[in-house]
Amino acid sequence: MANSLYTVAVVLIIAWAIGFLGYHAGGIIHILLVIAIIAIILSMVQGRKSG
C-alpha cells in the first residue's frame, strides 16, 4: 500500500510540475499538489505505525 501511495504522489507531483510549467490550468494544478503532499504524509504515518 505504501508503494502505491508513493507512486501516486510522484505521478501527481510530476503532473503538477508539467502543468505549472507548461500552462496555467487554474486551481486544479494546486489541488494535484495538495493531494500529492497528503499521499506522502499518509505513507509516512502508515510506515511508522507498521514498523
JSON list of C-alpha atoms in Angstrom, two decimals:
[
{"chain": "A", "resi": 1, "resn": "MET", "atom": "CA", "xyz": [0.00, 0.00, 0.00]},
{"chain": "A", "resi": 2, "resn": "ALA", "atom": "CA", "xyz": [2.81, 2.42, 0.84]},
{"chain": "A", "resi": 3, "resn": "ASN", "atom": "CA", "xyz": [4.50, 1.83, -2.52]},
{"chain": "A", "resi": 4, "resn": "SER", "atom": "CA", "xyz": [1.29, 2.70, -4.35]},
{"chain": "A", "resi": 5, "resn": "LEU", "atom": "CA", "xyz": [0.93, 5.90, -2.30]},
{"chain": "A", "resi": 6, "resn": "TYR", "atom": "CA", "xyz": [4.48, 6.91, -3.22]},
{"chain": "A", "resi": 7, "resn": "THR", "atom": "CA", "xyz": [3.76, 6.15, -6.86]},
{"chain": "A", "resi": 8, "resn": "VAL", "atom": "CA", "xyz": [0.58, 8.22, -6.83]},
{"chain": "A", "resi": 9, "resn": "ALA", "atom": "CA", "xyz": [2.39, 11.06, -5.06]},
{"chain": "A", "resi": 10, "resn": "VAL", "atom": "CA", "xyz": [5.23, 11.08, -7.57]},
{"chain": "A", "resi": 11, "resn": "VAL", "atom": "CA", "xyz": [2.83, 10.99, -10.52]},
{"chain": "A", "resi": 12, "resn": "LEU", "atom": "CA", "xyz": [0.81, 13.86, -9.07]},
{"chain": "A", "resi": 13, "resn": "ILE", "atom": "CA", "xyz": [3.91, 15.95, -8.40]},
{"chain": "A", "resi": 14, "resn": "ILE", "atom": "CA", "xyz": [5.14, 15.36, -11.95]},
{"chain": "A", "resi": 15, "resn": "ALA", "atom": "CA", "xyz": [1.71, 16.26, -13.34]},
{"chain": "A", "resi": 16, "resn": "TRP", "atom": "CA", "xyz": [1.70, 19.39, -11.20]},
{"chain": "A", "resi": 17, "resn": "ALA", "atom": "CA", "xyz": [5.15, 20.41, -12.38]},
{"chain": "A", "resi": 18, "resn": "ILE", "atom": "CA", "xyz": [4.28, 19.83, -16.04]},
{"chain": "A", "resi": 19, "resn": "GLY", "atom": "CA", "xyz": [1.01, 21.70, -15.68]},
{"chain": "A", "resi": 20, "resn": "PHE", "atom": "CA", "xyz": [2.57, 24.56, -13.77]},
{"chain": "A", "resi": 21, "resn": "LEU", "atom": "CA", "xyz": [5.47, 25.00, -16.16]},
{"chain": "A", "resi": 22, "resn": "GLY", "atom": "CA", "xyz": [3.56, 24.24, -19.36]},
{"chain": "A", "resi": 23, "resn": "TYR", "atom": "CA", "xyz": [0.35, 26.15, -18.84]},
{"chain": "A", "resi": 24, "resn": "HIS", "atom": "CA", "xyz": [-1.77, 27.52, -16.05]},
{"chain": "A", "resi": 25, "resn": "ALA", "atom": "CA", "xyz": [-4.86, 25.39, -15.52]},
{"chain": "A", "resi": 26, "resn": "GLY", "atom": "CA", "xyz": [-6.15, 27.31, -12.55]},
{"chain": "A", "resi": 27, "resn": "GLY", "atom": "CA", "xyz": [-6.78, 25.69, -9.18]},
{"chain": "A", "resi": 28, "resn": "ILE", "atom": "CA", "xyz": [-6.61, 22.10, -10.46]},
{"chain": "A", "resi": 29, "resn": "ILE", "atom": "CA", "xyz": [-2.81, 22.24, -10.57]},
{"chain": "A", "resi": 30, "resn": "HIS", "atom": "CA", "xyz": [-2.64, 23.24, -6.92]},
{"chain": "A", "resi": 31, "resn": "ILE", "atom": "CA", "xyz": [-5.19, 20.59, -5.94]},
{"chain": "A", "resi": 32, "resn": "LEU", "atom": "CA", "xyz": [-2.91, 17.97, -7.51]},
{"chain": "A", "resi": 33, "resn": "LEU", "atom": "CA", "xyz": [-0.02, 19.24, -5.40]},
{"chain": "A", "resi": 34, "resn": "VAL", "atom": "CA", "xyz": [-2.09, 19.13, -2.20]},
{"chain": "A", "resi": 35, "resn": "ILE", "atom": "CA", "xyz": [-3.24, 15.56, -2.96]},
{"chain": "A", "resi": 36, "resn": "ALA", "atom": "CA", "xyz": [0.37, 14.51, -3.58]},
{"chain": "A", "resi": 37, "resn": "ILE", "atom": "CA", "xyz": [1.52, 16.01, -0.29]},
{"chain": "A", "resi": 38, "resn": "ILE", "atom": "CA", "xyz": [-1.32, 14.30, 1.58]},
{"chain": "A", "resi": 39, "resn": "ALA", "atom": "CA", "xyz": [-0.39, 10.96, -0.02]},
{"chain": "A", "resi": 40, "resn": "ILE", "atom": "CA", "xyz": [3.23, 11.38, 1.08]},
{"chain": "A", "resi": 41, "resn": "ILE", "atom": "CA", "xyz": [2.22, 12.28, 4.63]},
{"chain": "A", "resi": 42, "resn": "LEU", "atom": "CA", "xyz": [-0.16, 9.33, 4.84]},
{"chain": "A", "resi": 43, "resn": "SER", "atom": "CA", "xyz": [2.50, 6.92, 3.63]},
{"chain": "A", "resi": 44, "resn": "MET", "atom": "CA", "xyz": [4.98, 8.27, 6.18]},
{"chain": "A", "resi": 45, "resn": "VAL", "atom": "CA", "xyz": [2.47, 7.94, 9.02]},
{"chain": "A", "resi": 46, "resn": "GLN", "atom": "CA", "xyz": [1.47, 4.43, 7.97]},
{"chain": "A", "resi": 47, "resn": "GLY", "atom": "CA", "xyz": [5.14, 3.44, 7.67]},
{"chain": "A", "resi": 48, "resn": "ARG", "atom": "CA", "xyz": [5.81, 4.50, 11.25]},
{"chain": "A", "resi": 49, "resn": "LYS", "atom": "CA", "xyz": [2.78, 2.61, 12.56]},
{"chain": "A", "resi": 50, "resn": "SER", "atom": "CA", "xyz": [3.69, -0.66, 10.85]},
{"chain": "A", "resi": 51, "resn": "GLY", "atom": "CA", "xyz": [7.30, -0.81, 11.84]}
]
